[in-house]
Amino acid sequence: KAGVTQTPRYLIKTRGQQVTLSCSPISGHRSVSWYQQTPGQGLQFLFEYFSETQRNKGNFPGRFSGRQFSNSRSEMNVSTLELGDSALYLCASSLATEGTEQFFGPGTRLTVL
Amino acid sequence: AQSVTQLGSHVSVSEGALVLLRCNYSSSVPPYLFWYVQYPNQGLQLLLKYTTGATLVKGINGFEAEFKKSETSFHLTKPSAHMSDAAEYFCAVSDARGGADGLTFGKGTHLIIQP
C-alpha cells in the first residue's frame, strides 16, 4: 500500500506571497491532519479534515486554511506569508477510529524569504 | 487539555547500552499514547502505540514502552542501542474522537549514539 505523499517537497517563497501544499492520504483513509514543525515550537496541530469537513483547527491565524476533496486528498493554503511561517509542514492520514495511529508523509519544507 | 512532557531534549548513550526516553502525559480522559521517530529530512514513523489492554507495548526495531497510569508515564526503552537508532523521538497523546483533535506532541528527544 502506498504511503502518504506530499507535494512539493521543498518550496521557497517571499513574504506576502501565498502557497498551496498538497497531500494524498493512504488509500481508504478518510481523515487528514496537518501539522507545522519548527525548531522553536515543535510539532503543532493545524487542522483535521474528515469526509471533506474540517472537524477541528489548532491555534493558528486565519491565514492558514485547508480543504479536503471527495477522494480524501487535501490541500492547505497559507496566504500573506510571513518569515515565521518557515517550517516543515507534515500531513498525516488515518482511519479516524478511536485509538488508531496517524501515518505521516515526508513533509513539505517551506522557506519564506 | 492534553499535554506531553519529554524529559531531556538530548539523550546520549553508548552503542550497546540501554536506551531510556522519558514521557509523561496529562489527559482528562483515558489516553491513547504513541511514540514516533523522525530521521533527518523525513516524516514521522510510528514506533509503537498504547490503546487498551496490555500495558507493556512492543514496537518496531526492538523498542518497547510501558504505560503506567499511576505515574502518568509512557517511557520508551530499548535494551541495546544501535547506531541506526540516532534520531529524534516524539511522544504523543491522542483524543477519543478518532483523531479529530489531532495529536499532541512532546517537544522531542534527540537520541545520540556514541560509538
mmCIF file of C-alpha atoms in Angstrom:
data_model
loop_
_atom_site.group_PDB
_atom_site.id
_atom_site.type_symbol
_atom_site.label_atom_id
_atom_site.label_comp_id
_atom_site.label_asym_id
_atom_site.label_seq_id
_atom_site.Cartn_x
_atom_site.Cartn_y
_atom_site.Cartn_z
ATOM 1 C CA LYS A 1 0.000 0.000 0.000
ATOM 2 C CA ALA A 2 1.382 3.391 -0.959
ATOM 3 C CA GLY A 3 2.131 5.771 1.893
ATOM 4 C CA VAL A 4 1.147 9.369 2.403
ATOM 5 C CA THR A 5 2.552 11.614 -0.290
ATOM 6 C CA GLN A 6 3.119 15.345 -0.132
ATOM 7 C CA THR A 7 3.968 17.764 -2.880
ATOM 8 C CA PRO A 8 6.066 19.699 -3.325
ATOM 9 C CA ARG A 9 8.848 18.550 -1.012
ATOM 10 C CA TYR A 10 10.590 21.897 -0.973
ATOM 11 C CA LEU A 11 9.297 25.388 -1.565
ATOM 12 C CA ILE A 12 10.825 28.842 -1.390
ATOM 13 C CA LYS A 13 8.560 31.878 -1.266
ATOM 14 C CA THR A 14 8.872 35.532 -0.361
ATOM 15 C CA ARG A 15 6.961 37.454 2.262
ATOM 16 C CA GLY A 16 3.457 38.395 1.237
ATOM 17 C CA GLN A 17 3.032 35.572 -1.242
ATOM 18 C CA GLN A 18 0.662 32.679 -0.773
ATOM 19 C CA VAL A 19 1.341 28.978 -1.029
ATOM 20 C CA THR A 20 -0.643 25.769 -1.502
ATOM 21 C CA LEU A 21 0.592 22.425 -0.279
ATOM 22 C CA SER A 22 -0.903 19.099 -1.316
ATOM 23 C CA CYS A 23 -1.344 15.800 0.500
ATOM 24 C CA SER A 24 -2.556 12.437 -0.778
ATOM 25 C CA PRO A 25 -3.535 10.063 2.041
ATOM 26 C CA ILE A 26 -3.212 6.318 2.196
ATOM 27 C CA SER A 27 -5.957 4.652 0.215
ATOM 28 C CA GLY A 28 -9.032 4.146 2.379
ATOM 29 C CA HIS A 29 -8.079 6.789 4.932
ATOM 30 C CA ARG A 30 -10.711 9.473 5.223
ATOM 31 C CA SER A 31 -9.031 11.620 7.862
ATOM 32 C CA VAL A 32 -6.219 14.005 7.013
ATOM 33 C CA SER A 33 -4.439 16.139 9.579
ATOM 34 C CA TRP A 34 -1.861 18.867 9.076
ATOM 35 C CA TYR A 35 0.958 19.842 11.417
ATOM 36 C CA GLN A 36 3.566 22.565 11.464
ATOM 37 C CA GLN A 37 7.015 21.661 12.744
ATOM 38 C CA THR A 38 9.530 24.342 13.756
ATOM 39 C CA PRO A 39 12.632 24.187 15.961
ATOM 40 C CA GLY A 40 11.133 26.614 18.433
ATOM 41 C CA GLN A 41 7.535 25.439 18.720
ATOM 42 C CA GLY A 42 7.929 21.781 17.832
ATOM 43 C CA LEU A 43 5.018 19.934 16.262
ATOM 44 C CA GLN A 44 1.763 21.850 16.320
ATOM 45 C CA PHE A 45 -1.639 20.735 15.077
ATOM 46 C CA LEU A 46 -3.066 22.911 12.306
ATOM 47 C CA PHE A 47 -6.359 21.243 11.370
ATOM 48 C CA GLU A 48 -8.055 17.970 10.607
ATOM 49 C CA TYR A 49 -10.438 17.017 7.840
ATOM 50 C CA PHE A 50 -12.764 14.068 7.623
ATOM 51 C CA SER A 51 -15.055 13.436 4.660
ATOM 52 C CA GLU A 52 -14.442 16.949 3.329
ATOM 53 C CA THR A 53 -15.367 18.590 6.652
ATOM 54 C CA GLN A 54 -12.976 20.387 8.944
ATOM 55 C CA ARG A 55 -13.574 18.909 12.358
ATOM 56 C CA ASN A 56 -11.066 20.903 14.310
ATOM 57 C CA LYS A 57 -8.470 23.613 13.970
ATOM 58 C CA GLY A 58 -5.448 24.438 16.051
ATOM 59 C CA ASN A 59 -4.408 27.838 17.332
ATOM 60 C CA PHE A 60 -3.267 29.388 14.064
ATOM 61 C CA PRO A 61 -4.323 32.611 12.360
ATOM 62 C CA GLY A 62 -6.900 32.674 9.608
ATOM 63 C CA ARG A 63 -4.137 32.908 7.009
ATOM 64 C CA PHE A 64 -3.865 29.158 7.366
ATOM 65 C CA SER A 65 -6.670 27.297 5.673
ATOM 66 C CA GLY A 66 -7.307 23.954 4.121
ATOM 67 C CA ARG A 67 -9.752 21.788 2.321
ATOM 68 C CA GLN A 68 -10.374 18.162 1.524
ATOM 69 C CA PHE A 69 -11.695 16.722 -1.679
ATOM 70 C CA SER A 70 -14.091 13.837 -2.237
ATOM 71 C CA ASN A 71 -11.159 11.476 -2.893
ATOM 72 C CA SER A 72 -9.745 12.442 0.542
ATOM 73 C CA ARG A 73 -6.835 14.365 -0.925
ATOM 74 C CA SER A 74 -6.196 17.547 0.981
ATOM 75 C CA GLU A 75 -4.617 20.906 0.409
ATOM 76 C CA MET A 76 -3.538 23.574 2.813
ATOM 77 C CA ASN A 77 -3.075 27.188 1.917
ATOM 78 C CA VAL A 78 -1.131 29.910 3.639
ATOM 79 C CA SER A 79 -1.807 33.450 2.490
ATOM 80 C CA THR A 80 0.280 36.559 3.055
ATOM 81 C CA LEU A 81 3.341 34.591 4.071
ATOM 82 C CA GLU A 82 5.468 35.753 6.972
ATOM 83 C CA LEU A 83 9.053 34.847 7.803
ATOM 84 C CA GLY A 84 7.772 32.875 10.789
ATOM 85 C CA ASP A 85 5.841 30.556 8.515
ATOM 86 C CA SER A 86 9.087 28.896 7.500
ATOM 87 C CA ALA A 87 8.660 25.342 8.701
ATOM 88 C CA LEU A 88 8.238 21.717 7.812
ATOM 89 C CA TYR A 89 4.568 21.054 7.110
ATOM 90 C CA LEU A 90 3.523 17.491 7.740
ATOM 91 C CA CYS A 91 0.401 15.773 6.597
ATOM 92 C CA ALA A 92 -0.931 12.630 8.248
ATOM 93 C CA SER A 93 -3.772 10.288 7.393
ATOM 94 C CA SER A 94 -5.693 7.792 9.463
ATOM 95 C CA LEU A 95 -8.778 5.618 9.575
ATOM 96 C CA ALA A 96 -10.162 8.017 12.175
ATOM 97 C CA THR A 97 -11.386 5.300 14.505
ATOM 98 C CA GLU A 98 -10.684 5.688 18.182
ATOM 99 C CA GLY A 99 -7.087 4.975 19.068
ATOM 100 C CA THR A 100 -5.818 4.480 15.544
ATOM 101 C CA GLU A 101 -2.454 5.871 14.629
ATOM 102 C CA GLN A 102 -1.713 8.558 12.120
ATOM 103 C CA PHE A 103 0.589 7.871 9.197
ATOM 104 C CA PHE A 104 2.803 10.751 8.192
ATOM 105 C CA GLY A 105 4.077 11.921 4.862
ATOM 106 C CA PRO A 106 7.628 13.163 4.301
ATOM 107 C CA GLY A 107 6.602 16.780 4.669
ATOM 108 C CA THR A 108 6.966 19.967 2.673
ATOM 109 C CA ARG A 109 9.834 22.212 3.677
ATOM 110 C CA LEU A 110 8.666 25.824 3.235
ATOM 111 C CA THR A 111 11.206 28.628 3.365
ATOM 112 C CA VAL A 112 9.943 32.207 3.409
ATOM 113 C CA LEU A 113 12.482 34.867 2.447
ATOM 114 C CA ALA B 1 -6.497 19.863 27.716
ATOM 115 C CA GLN B 2 -3.884 17.288 26.919
ATOM 116 C CA SER B 3 -0.147 17.797 27.269
ATOM 117 C CA VAL B 4 3.010 15.749 26.898
ATOM 118 C CA THR B 5 6.344 16.321 28.601
ATOM 119 C CA GLN B 6 9.510 14.670 27.396
ATOM 120 C CA LEU B 7 12.350 14.917 29.864
ATOM 121 C CA GLY B 8 15.659 15.662 28.201
ATOM 122 C CA SER B 9 15.880 17.361 24.834
ATOM 123 C CA HIS B 10 19.069 15.373 24.170
ATOM 124 C CA VAL B 11 19.996 11.920 25.402
ATOM 125 C CA SER B 12 23.372 10.367 24.685
ATOM 126 C CA VAL B 13 24.107 6.654 25.137
ATOM 127 C CA SER B 14 26.880 4.342 24.044
ATOM 128 C CA GLU B 15 26.282 1.763 21.360
ATOM 129 C CA GLY B 16 25.011 -1.394 23.058
ATOM 130 C CA ALA B 17 23.765 0.436 26.142
ATOM 131 C CA LEU B 18 20.192 0.736 27.371
ATOM 132 C CA VAL B 19 18.077 3.460 25.821
ATOM 133 C CA LEU B 20 15.511 5.179 28.059
ATOM 134 C CA LEU B 21 13.471 8.090 26.781
ATOM 135 C CA ARG B 22 11.009 9.579 29.219
ATOM 136 C CA CYS B 23 7.482 10.732 28.521
ATOM 137 C CA ASN B 24 4.809 11.979 30.920
ATOM 138 C CA TYR B 25 1.345 12.960 29.825
ATOM 139 C CA SER B 26 -1.617 14.852 31.114
ATOM 140 C CA SER B 27 -5.038 13.900 29.890
ATOM 141 C CA SER B 28 -8.539 14.283 31.227
ATOM 142 C CA VAL B 29 -9.641 11.076 29.577
ATOM 143 C CA PRO B 30 -8.022 7.650 29.227
ATOM 144 C CA PRO B 31 -5.237 8.375 26.790
ATOM 145 C CA TYR B 32 -4.095 6.853 23.586
ATOM 146 C CA LEU B 33 -0.311 7.127 23.550
ATOM 147 C CA PHE B 34 2.196 6.913 20.743
ATOM 148 C CA TRP B 35 5.910 7.062 20.130
ATOM 149 C CA TYR B 36 7.135 8.276 16.764
ATOM 150 C CA VAL B 37 10.657 8.521 15.354
ATOM 151 C CA GLN B 38 11.878 11.094 12.867
ATOM 152 C CA TYR B 39 15.056 10.781 10.848
ATOM 153 C CA PRO B 40 16.582 13.890 9.240
ATOM 154 C CA ASN B 41 14.523 15.344 6.403
ATOM 155 C CA GLN B 42 11.810 12.734 6.815
ATOM 156 C CA GLY B 43 8.341 12.476 8.231
ATOM 157 C CA LEU B 44 7.370 10.663 11.418
ATOM 158 C CA GLN B 45 7.326 6.891 11.641
ATOM 159 C CA LEU B 46 5.262 5.084 14.253
ATOM 160 C CA LEU B 47 7.322 3.019 16.704
ATOM 161 C CA LEU B 48 4.507 1.775 18.925
ATOM 162 C CA LYS B 49 1.203 2.705 20.469
ATOM 163 C CA TYR B 50 -0.880 2.064 23.561
ATOM 164 C CA THR B 51 -4.644 1.993 23.329
ATOM 165 C CA THR B 52 -6.060 -0.520 25.792
ATOM 166 C CA GLY B 53 -5.077 -3.885 27.229
ATOM 167 C CA ALA B 54 -1.510 -4.902 27.990
ATOM 168 C CA THR B 55 0.450 -2.041 29.492
ATOM 169 C CA LEU B 56 3.784 -3.228 28.096
ATOM 170 C CA VAL B 57 3.785 -2.498 24.394
ATOM 171 C CA LYS B 58 6.315 -3.808 21.921
ATOM 172 C CA GLY B 59 7.146 -1.907 18.780
ATOM 173 C CA ILE B 60 9.438 -1.980 15.819
ATOM 174 C CA ASN B 61 13.237 -2.052 15.877
ATOM 175 C CA GLY B 62 13.352 -3.599 19.362
ATOM 176 C CA PHE B 63 11.675 -0.710 21.166
ATOM 177 C CA GLU B 64 9.059 -1.119 23.857
ATOM 178 C CA ALA B 65 7.169 1.148 26.234
ATOM 179 C CA GLU B 66 5.207 0.672 29.420
ATOM 180 C CA PHE B 67 2.034 2.554 30.232
ATOM 181 C CA LYS B 68 1.882 3.430 33.930
ATOM 182 C CA LYS B 69 -1.382 5.125 34.760
ATOM 183 C CA SER B 70 -0.429 5.884 38.370
ATOM 184 C CA GLU B 71 2.674 7.727 37.191
ATOM 185 C CA THR B 72 1.071 9.139 34.018
ATOM 186 C CA SER B 73 4.120 7.905 32.158
ATOM 187 C CA PHE B 74 4.874 6.120 28.914
ATOM 188 C CA HIS B 75 8.654 5.751 28.809
ATOM 189 C CA LEU B 76 10.363 4.255 25.754
ATOM 190 C CA THR B 77 13.162 1.715 26.158
ATOM 191 C CA LYS B 78 15.460 -0.428 24.079
ATOM 192 C CA PRO B 79 17.861 -2.913 25.695
ATOM 193 C CA SER B 80 20.782 -2.320 23.355
ATOM 194 C CA ALA B 81 21.313 0.839 21.318
ATOM 195 C CA HIS B 82 22.425 0.678 17.712
ATOM 196 C CA MET B 83 23.997 3.445 15.675
ATOM 197 C CA SER B 84 20.951 3.447 13.420
ATOM 198 C CA ASP B 85 18.768 4.474 16.391
ATOM 199 C CA ALA B 86 20.179 8.010 16.275
ATOM 200 C CA ALA B 87 17.148 10.184 15.513
ATOM 201 C CA GLU B 88 14.506 12.446 17.042
ATOM 202 C CA TYR B 89 11.826 10.728 19.116
ATOM 203 C CA PHE B 90 8.406 12.122 19.860
ATOM 204 C CA CYS B 91 5.841 11.021 22.390
ATOM 205 C CA ALA B 92 2.241 11.913 21.543
ATOM 206 C CA VAL B 93 -1.221 11.623 23.025
ATOM 207 C CA SER B 94 -4.467 11.395 21.102
ATOM 208 C CA ASP B 95 -8.033 12.269 21.911
ATOM 209 C CA ALA B 96 -11.006 9.945 21.999
ATOM 210 C CA ARG B 97 -12.582 11.438 18.891
ATOM 211 C CA GLY B 98 -10.799 9.349 16.308
ATOM 212 C CA GLY B 99 -8.054 11.900 15.867
ATOM 213 C CA ALA B 100 -10.326 14.887 15.249
ATOM 214 C CA ASP B 101 -8.384 16.965 17.753
ATOM 215 C CA GLY B 102 -5.050 15.911 16.349
ATOM 216 C CA LEU B 103 -2.084 14.516 18.167
ATOM 217 C CA THR B 104 -0.499 16.494 20.976
ATOM 218 C CA PHE B 105 3.255 16.017 20.826
ATOM 219 C CA GLY B 106 6.057 16.433 23.291
ATOM 220 C CA LYS B 107 8.990 18.643 22.333
ATOM 221 C CA GLY B 108 11.013 15.644 21.232
ATOM 222 C CA THR B 109 14.201 13.969 22.408
ATOM 223 C CA HIS B 110 17.248 13.832 20.198
ATOM 224 C CA LEU B 111 18.940 10.470 20.729
ATOM 225 C CA ILE B 112 22.685 10.432 20.184
ATOM 226 C CA ILE B 113 24.532 7.130 19.955
ATOM 227 C CA GLN B 114 28.211 7.182 20.885
ATOM 228 C CA PRO B 115 30.409 4.561 19.168
#
